[in-house]
mmCIF file of C-alpha atoms in Angstrom:
data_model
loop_
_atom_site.group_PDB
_atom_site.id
_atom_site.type_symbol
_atom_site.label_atom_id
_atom_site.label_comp_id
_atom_site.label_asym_id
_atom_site.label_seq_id
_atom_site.Cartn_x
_atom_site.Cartn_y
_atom_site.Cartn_z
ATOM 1 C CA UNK R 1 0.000 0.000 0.000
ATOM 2 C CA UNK R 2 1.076 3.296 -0.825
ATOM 3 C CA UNK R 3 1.289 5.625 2.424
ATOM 4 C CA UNK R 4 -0.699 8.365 3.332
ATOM 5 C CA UNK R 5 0.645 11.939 3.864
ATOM 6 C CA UNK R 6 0.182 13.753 7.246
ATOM 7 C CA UNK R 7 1.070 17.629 7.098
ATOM 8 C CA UNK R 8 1.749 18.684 11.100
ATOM 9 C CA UNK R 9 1.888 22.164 12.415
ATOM 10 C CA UNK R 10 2.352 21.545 16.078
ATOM 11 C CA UNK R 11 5.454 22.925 17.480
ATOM 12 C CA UNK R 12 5.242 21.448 20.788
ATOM 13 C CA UNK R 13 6.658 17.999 20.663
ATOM 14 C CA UNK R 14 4.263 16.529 23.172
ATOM 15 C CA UNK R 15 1.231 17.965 21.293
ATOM 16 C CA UNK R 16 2.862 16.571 18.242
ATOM 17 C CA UNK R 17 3.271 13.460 18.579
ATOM 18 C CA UNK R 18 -0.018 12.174 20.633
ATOM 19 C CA UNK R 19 -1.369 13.833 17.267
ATOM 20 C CA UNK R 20 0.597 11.325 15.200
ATOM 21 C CA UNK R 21 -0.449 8.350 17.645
ATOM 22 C CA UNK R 22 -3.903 9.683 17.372
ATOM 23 C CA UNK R 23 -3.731 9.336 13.238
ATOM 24 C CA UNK R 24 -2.165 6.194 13.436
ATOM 25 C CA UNK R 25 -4.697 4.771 15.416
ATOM 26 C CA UNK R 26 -7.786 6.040 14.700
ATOM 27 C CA UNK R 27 -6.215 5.434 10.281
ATOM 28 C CA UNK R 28 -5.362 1.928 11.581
ATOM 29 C CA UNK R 29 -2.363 2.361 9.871
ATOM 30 C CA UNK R 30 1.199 1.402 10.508
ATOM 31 C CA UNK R 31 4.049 3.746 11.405
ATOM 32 C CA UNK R 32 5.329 3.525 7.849
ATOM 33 C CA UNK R 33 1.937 3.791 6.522
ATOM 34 C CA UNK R 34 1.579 7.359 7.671
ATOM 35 C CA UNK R 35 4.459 9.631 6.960
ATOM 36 C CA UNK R 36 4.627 13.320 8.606
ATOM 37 C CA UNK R 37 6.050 16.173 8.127
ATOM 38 C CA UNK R 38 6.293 18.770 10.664
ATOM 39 C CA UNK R 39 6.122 22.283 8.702
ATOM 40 C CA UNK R 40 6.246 24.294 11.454
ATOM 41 C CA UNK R 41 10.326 23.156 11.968
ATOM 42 C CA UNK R 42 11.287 22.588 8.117
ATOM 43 C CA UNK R 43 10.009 23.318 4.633
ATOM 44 C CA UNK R 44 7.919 21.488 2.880
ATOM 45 C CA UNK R 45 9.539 18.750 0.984
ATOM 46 C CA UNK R 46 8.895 18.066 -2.709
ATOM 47 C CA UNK R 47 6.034 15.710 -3.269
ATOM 48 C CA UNK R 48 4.954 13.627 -6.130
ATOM 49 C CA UNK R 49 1.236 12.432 -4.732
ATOM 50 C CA UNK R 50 1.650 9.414 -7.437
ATOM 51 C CA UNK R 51 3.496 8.564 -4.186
ATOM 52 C CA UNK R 52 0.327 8.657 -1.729
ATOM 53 C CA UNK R 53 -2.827 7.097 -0.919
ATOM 54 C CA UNK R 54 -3.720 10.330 0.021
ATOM 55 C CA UNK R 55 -2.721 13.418 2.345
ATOM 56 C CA UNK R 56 -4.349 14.899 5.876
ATOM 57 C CA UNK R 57 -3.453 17.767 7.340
ATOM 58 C CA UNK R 58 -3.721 17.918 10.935
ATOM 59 C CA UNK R 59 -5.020 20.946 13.281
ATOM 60 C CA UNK R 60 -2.874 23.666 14.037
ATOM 61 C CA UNK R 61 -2.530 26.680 16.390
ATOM 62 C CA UNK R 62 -1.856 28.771 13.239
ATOM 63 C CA UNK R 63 -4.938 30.821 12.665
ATOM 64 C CA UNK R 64 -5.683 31.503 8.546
ATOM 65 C CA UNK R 65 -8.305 34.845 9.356
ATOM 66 C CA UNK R 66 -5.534 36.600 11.000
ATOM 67 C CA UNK R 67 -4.088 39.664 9.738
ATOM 68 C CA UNK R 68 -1.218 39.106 7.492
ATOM 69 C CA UNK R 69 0.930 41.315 10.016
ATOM 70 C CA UNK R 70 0.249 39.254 12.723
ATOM 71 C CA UNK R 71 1.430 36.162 11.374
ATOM 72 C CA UNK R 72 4.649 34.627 11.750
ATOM 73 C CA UNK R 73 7.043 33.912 8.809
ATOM 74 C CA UNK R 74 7.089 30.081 9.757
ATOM 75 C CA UNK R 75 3.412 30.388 9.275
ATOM 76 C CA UNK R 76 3.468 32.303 6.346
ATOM 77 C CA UNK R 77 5.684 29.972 4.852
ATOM 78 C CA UNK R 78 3.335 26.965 5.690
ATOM 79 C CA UNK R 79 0.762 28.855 3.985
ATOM 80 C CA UNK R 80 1.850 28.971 1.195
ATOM 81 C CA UNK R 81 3.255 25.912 0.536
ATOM 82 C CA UNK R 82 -0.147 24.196 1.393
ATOM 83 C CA UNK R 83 -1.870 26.814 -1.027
ATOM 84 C CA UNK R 84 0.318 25.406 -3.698
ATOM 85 C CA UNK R 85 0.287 22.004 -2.929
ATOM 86 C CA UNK R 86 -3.545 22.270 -2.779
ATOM 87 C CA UNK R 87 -3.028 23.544 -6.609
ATOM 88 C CA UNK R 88 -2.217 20.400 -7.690
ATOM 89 C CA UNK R 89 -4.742 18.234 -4.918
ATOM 90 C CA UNK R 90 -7.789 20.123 -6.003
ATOM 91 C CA UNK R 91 -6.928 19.977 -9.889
ATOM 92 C CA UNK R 92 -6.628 16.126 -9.428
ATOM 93 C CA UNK R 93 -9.278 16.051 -7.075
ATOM 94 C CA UNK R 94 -6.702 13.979 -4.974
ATOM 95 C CA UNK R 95 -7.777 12.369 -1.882
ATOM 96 C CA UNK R 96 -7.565 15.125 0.764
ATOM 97 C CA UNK R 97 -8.903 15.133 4.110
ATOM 98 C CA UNK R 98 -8.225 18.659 6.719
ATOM 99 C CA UNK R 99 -8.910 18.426 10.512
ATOM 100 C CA UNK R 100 -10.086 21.685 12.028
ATOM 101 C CA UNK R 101 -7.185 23.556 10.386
ATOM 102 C CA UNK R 102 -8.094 21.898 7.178
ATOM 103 C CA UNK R 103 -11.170 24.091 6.980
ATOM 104 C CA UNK R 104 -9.136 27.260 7.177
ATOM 105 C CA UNK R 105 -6.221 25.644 4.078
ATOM 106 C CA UNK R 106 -9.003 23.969 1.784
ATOM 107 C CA UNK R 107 -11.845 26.402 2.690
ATOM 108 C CA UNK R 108 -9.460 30.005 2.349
ATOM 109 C CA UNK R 109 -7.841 27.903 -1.232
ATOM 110 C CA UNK R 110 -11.317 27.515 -2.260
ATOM 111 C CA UNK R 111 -13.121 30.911 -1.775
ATOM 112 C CA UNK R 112 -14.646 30.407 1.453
ATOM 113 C CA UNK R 113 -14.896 33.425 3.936
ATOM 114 C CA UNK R 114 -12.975 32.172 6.929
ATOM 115 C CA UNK R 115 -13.575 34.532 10.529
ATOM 116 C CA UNK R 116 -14.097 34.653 13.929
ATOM 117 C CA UNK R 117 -17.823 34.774 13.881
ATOM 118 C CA UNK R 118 -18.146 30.672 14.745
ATOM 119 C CA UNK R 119 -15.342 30.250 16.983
ATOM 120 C CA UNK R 120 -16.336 27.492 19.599
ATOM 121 C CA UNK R 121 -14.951 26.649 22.995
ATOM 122 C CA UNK R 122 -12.610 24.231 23.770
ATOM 123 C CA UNK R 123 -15.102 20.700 24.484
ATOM 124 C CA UNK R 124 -17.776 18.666 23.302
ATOM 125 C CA UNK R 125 -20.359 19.818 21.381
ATOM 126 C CA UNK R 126 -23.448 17.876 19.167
ATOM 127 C CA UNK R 127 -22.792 17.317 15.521
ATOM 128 C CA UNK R 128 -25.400 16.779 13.050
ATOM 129 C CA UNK R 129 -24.689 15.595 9.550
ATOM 130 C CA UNK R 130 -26.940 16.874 6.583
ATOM 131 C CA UNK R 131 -29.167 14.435 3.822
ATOM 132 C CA UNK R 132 -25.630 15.270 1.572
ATOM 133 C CA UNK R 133 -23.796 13.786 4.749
ATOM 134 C CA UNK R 134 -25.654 10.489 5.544
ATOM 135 C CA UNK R 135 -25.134 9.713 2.073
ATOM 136 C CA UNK R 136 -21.333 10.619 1.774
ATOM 137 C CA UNK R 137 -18.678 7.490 2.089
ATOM 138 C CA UNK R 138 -16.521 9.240 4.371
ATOM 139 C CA UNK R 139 -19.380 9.284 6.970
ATOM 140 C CA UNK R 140 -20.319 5.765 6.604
ATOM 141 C CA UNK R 141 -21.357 4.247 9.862
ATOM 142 C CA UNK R 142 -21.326 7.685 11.588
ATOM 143 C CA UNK R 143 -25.428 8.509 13.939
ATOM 144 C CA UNK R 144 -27.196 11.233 12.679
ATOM 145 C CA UNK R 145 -26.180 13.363 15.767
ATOM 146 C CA UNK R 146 -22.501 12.856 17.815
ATOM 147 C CA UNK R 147 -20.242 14.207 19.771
ATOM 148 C CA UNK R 148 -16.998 15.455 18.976
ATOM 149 C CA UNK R 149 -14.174 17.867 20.472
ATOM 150 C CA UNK R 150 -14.052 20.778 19.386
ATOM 151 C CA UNK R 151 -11.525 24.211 20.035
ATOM 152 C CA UNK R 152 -11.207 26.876 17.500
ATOM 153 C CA UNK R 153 -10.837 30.493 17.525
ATOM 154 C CA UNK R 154 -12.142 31.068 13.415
ATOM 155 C CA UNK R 155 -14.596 28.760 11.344
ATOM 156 C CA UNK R 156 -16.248 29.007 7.878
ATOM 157 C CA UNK R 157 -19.054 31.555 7.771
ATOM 158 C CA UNK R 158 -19.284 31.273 4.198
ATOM 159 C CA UNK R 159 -19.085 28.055 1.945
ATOM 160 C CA UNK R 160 -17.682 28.283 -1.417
ATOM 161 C CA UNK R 161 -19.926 27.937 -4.064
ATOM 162 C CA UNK R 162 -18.714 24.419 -5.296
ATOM 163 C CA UNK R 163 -18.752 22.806 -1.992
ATOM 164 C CA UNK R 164 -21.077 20.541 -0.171
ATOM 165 C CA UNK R 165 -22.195 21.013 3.551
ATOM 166 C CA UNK R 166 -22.006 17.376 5.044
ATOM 167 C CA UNK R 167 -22.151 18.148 8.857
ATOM 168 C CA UNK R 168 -23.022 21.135 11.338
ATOM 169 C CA UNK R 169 -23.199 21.774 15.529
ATOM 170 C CA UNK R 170 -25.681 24.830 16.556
ATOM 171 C CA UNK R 171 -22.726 26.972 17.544
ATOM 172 C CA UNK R 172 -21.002 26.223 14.350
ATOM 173 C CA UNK R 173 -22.850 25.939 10.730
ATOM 174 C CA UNK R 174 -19.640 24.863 8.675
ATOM 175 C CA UNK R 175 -18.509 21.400 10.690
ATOM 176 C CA UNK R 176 -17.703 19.285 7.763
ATOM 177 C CA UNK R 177 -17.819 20.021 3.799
ATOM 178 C CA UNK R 178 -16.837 18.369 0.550
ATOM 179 C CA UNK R 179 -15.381 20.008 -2.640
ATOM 180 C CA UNK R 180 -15.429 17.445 -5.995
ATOM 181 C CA UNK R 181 -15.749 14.038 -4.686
ATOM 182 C CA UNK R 182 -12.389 13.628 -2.920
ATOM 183 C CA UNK R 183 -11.557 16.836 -0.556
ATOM 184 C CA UNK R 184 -12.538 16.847 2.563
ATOM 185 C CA UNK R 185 -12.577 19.470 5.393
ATOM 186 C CA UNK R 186 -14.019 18.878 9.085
ATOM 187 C CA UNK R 187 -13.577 21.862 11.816
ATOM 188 C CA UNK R 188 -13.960 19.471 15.158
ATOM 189 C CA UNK R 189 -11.523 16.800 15.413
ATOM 190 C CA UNK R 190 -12.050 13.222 14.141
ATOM 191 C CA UNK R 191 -8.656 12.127 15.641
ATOM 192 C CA UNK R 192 -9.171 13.411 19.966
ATOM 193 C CA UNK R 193 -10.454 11.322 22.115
ATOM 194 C CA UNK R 194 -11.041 12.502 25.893
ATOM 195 C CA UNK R 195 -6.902 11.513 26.691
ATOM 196 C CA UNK R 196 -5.555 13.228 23.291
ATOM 197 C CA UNK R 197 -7.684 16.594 24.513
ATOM 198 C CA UNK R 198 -6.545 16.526 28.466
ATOM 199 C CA UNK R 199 -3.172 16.720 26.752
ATOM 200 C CA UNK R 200 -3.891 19.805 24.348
ATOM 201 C CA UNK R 201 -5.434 21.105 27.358
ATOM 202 C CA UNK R 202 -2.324 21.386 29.215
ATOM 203 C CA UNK R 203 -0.330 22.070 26.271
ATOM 204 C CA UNK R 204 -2.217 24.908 25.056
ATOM 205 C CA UNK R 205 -3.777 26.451 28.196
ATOM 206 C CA UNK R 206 -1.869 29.506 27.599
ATOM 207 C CA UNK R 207 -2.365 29.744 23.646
ATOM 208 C CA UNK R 208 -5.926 32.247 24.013
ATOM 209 C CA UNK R 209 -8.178 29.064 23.293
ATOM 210 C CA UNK R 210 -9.558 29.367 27.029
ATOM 211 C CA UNK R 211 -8.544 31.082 30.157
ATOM 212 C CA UNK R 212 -5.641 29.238 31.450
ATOM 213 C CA UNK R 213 -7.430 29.059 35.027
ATOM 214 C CA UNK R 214 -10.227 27.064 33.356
ATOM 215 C CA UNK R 215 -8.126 24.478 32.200
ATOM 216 C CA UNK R 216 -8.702 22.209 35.200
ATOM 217 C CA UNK R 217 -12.198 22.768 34.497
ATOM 218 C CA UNK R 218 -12.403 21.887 31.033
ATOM 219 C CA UNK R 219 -10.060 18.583 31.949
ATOM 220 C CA UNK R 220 -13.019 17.365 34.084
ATOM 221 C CA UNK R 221 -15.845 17.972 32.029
ATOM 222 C CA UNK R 222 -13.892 16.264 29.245
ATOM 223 C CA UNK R 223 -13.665 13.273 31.389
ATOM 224 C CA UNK R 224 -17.660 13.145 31.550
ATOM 225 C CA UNK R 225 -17.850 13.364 27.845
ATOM 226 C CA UNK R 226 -18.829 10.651 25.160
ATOM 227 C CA UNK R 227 -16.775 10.900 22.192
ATOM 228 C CA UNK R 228 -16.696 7.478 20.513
ATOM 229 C CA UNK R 229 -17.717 8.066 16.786
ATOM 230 C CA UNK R 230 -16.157 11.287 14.638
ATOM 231 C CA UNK R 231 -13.009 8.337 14.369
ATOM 232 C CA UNK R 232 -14.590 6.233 11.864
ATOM 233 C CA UNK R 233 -14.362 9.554 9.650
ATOM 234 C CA UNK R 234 -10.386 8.378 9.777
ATOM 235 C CA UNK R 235 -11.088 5.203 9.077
ATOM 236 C CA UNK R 236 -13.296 5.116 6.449
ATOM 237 C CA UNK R 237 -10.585 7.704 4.999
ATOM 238 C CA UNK R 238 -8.019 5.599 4.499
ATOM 239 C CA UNK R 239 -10.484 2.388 4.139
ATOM 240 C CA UNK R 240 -11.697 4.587 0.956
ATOM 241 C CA UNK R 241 -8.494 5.826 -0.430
ATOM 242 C CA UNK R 242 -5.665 2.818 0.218
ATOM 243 C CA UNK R 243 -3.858 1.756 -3.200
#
C-alpha cells in the first residue's frame, strides 16, 4: 500500500506526537503507513502524490483569518506551501482530508470566507450531519447526531460555491464540507479522544483558546464526555483511499 501523507503544524513535541499516535490509530495504519512532516520546523519537501494514498493535514494553532501582520514567517511559509500544494490536490481532485485547520487551508484555497464569527470553545459539542452527509462514504457508519471535540478560535461563515455542507453543531454551521468528490474538510476533530484533549489542554492552556485558570475545568468535564464516533471519519478515509 502506498502511504498516506500527514502535514503537522504543532510545534510542541508533546502535542505533536499524541497527534501522530492519534492518526495512526484512529487510520489503523502502521508507522510507515503514515508519513509526517512537521512544517512548522522545516520546509515542505517536494512531493509527487503518485506517491500517496492520500494526504491529511492535521489541526494547528496557526490561525488563517488573522491579519497578514500578525502572522509569523514560519506560518506564512506553511501557507503557502499548502496553497500550492492544494493547486495540484484540487486539480486532481486527490484524496484530501483537513482536521479543524483543514477548513481554514481547503476552505481560504477555495473561496470560502474564513472569521471569527463561529469560533467554539474548547469541548464537546453535538454534531449533526446533513441528507448530503448520511449519504457521503466518508461518513459511513457515523449517527445522525454525535459528539466530537471541538476548540477553535475562526470557522467558515461562508461556503464556497462548489462545496457541499455534510455536517453542522448549533454553535457552528460549517462542521464538515466536501469540494469534488475527494476533498474533505471537518472543523472538530475526528482524531481526539477525551486523553488526546486533556493533553492539548495542558499544552495549550496559555495559547488564548480558554482562560488558562479554566483548564482544570475543562479537563473534568472532558472526562464526563462521550466521544466514541467522529473516528470512523479516519477510518473510512483511508479504508476509501488505500492503493
Amino acid at each position: 500500500m502506498k502511504p498516506f501523507l500527514l502535514l503537522a503544524t504543532r510545534a510542541e513535541d508533546a502535542a505533536a506526537d499524541d497527534e501522530y499516535q492519534a492518526y495512526l490509530r484512529y487510520c489503523g495504519l502502521q508507522a510507515e503507513e503514515l508519513v509526517r512532516v512537521r512544517l512548522e520546523a522545516e520546509p515542505l519537501p517536494a512531493v509527487d502524490l503518485a506517491d500517496y494514498s492520500g494526504v491529511i493535514v492535521g489541526g494547528s494553532p496557526y490561525t488563517s483569518s488573522d491579519p497578514v501582520e500578525e502572522k509569523s514567517q514560519a506560518q506564512l511559509r506553511v501557507e503557502a506551501e499548502l496553497s500550492a500544494l492544494l493547486d495540484r490536490i484540487v486539480a486532481e481532485d486527490f484524496p484530501f482530508l483537513g482536521a479543524c485547520y483543514g477548513v481554514g487551508t481547503l476552505g481560504v484555497h477555495q473561496g470560502a470566507i474564513i472569521d471569527r464569527r463561529y469560533g467554539e470553545p474548547v469541548g464537546a459539542t453535538e454534531i449533526k450531519l446533513t441528507a448530503d452527509g448520511e449519504r457521503d462514504p466518508l461518513l459511513k457508519g457515523l449517527p445522525h447526531t454525535f459528539e466530537a471535540f471541538v476548540g477553535h478560535k475562526e470557522a467558515c461563515s461562508q461556503l464556497p460555491e462548489n462545496a457541499v455542507l455534510l455536517a453542522s453543531s448549533a454553535a457552528c454551521p460549517v462542521h464538515m464540507f466536501r469540494i469534488k468528490k475527494n476533498l474533505y474538510a471537518t472543523q472538530f476533530h475526528p482524531e481526539l479522544d477525551v486523553d488526546g484533549l486533556i493533553t492539548r489542554i495542558n499544552i495549550y492552556k496559555n495559547a488564548g483558546y480558554f482562560p488558562p485558570d479554566a483548564a482544570d475545568e475543562l479537563i473534568e468535564i472532558a472526562k464526563h464526555a462521550s466521544v466514541t464516533e467522529p473516528m470512523r471519519v479516519l477510518r473510512n478515509f483511508t479504508e476509501l483511499y488505500a492503493r
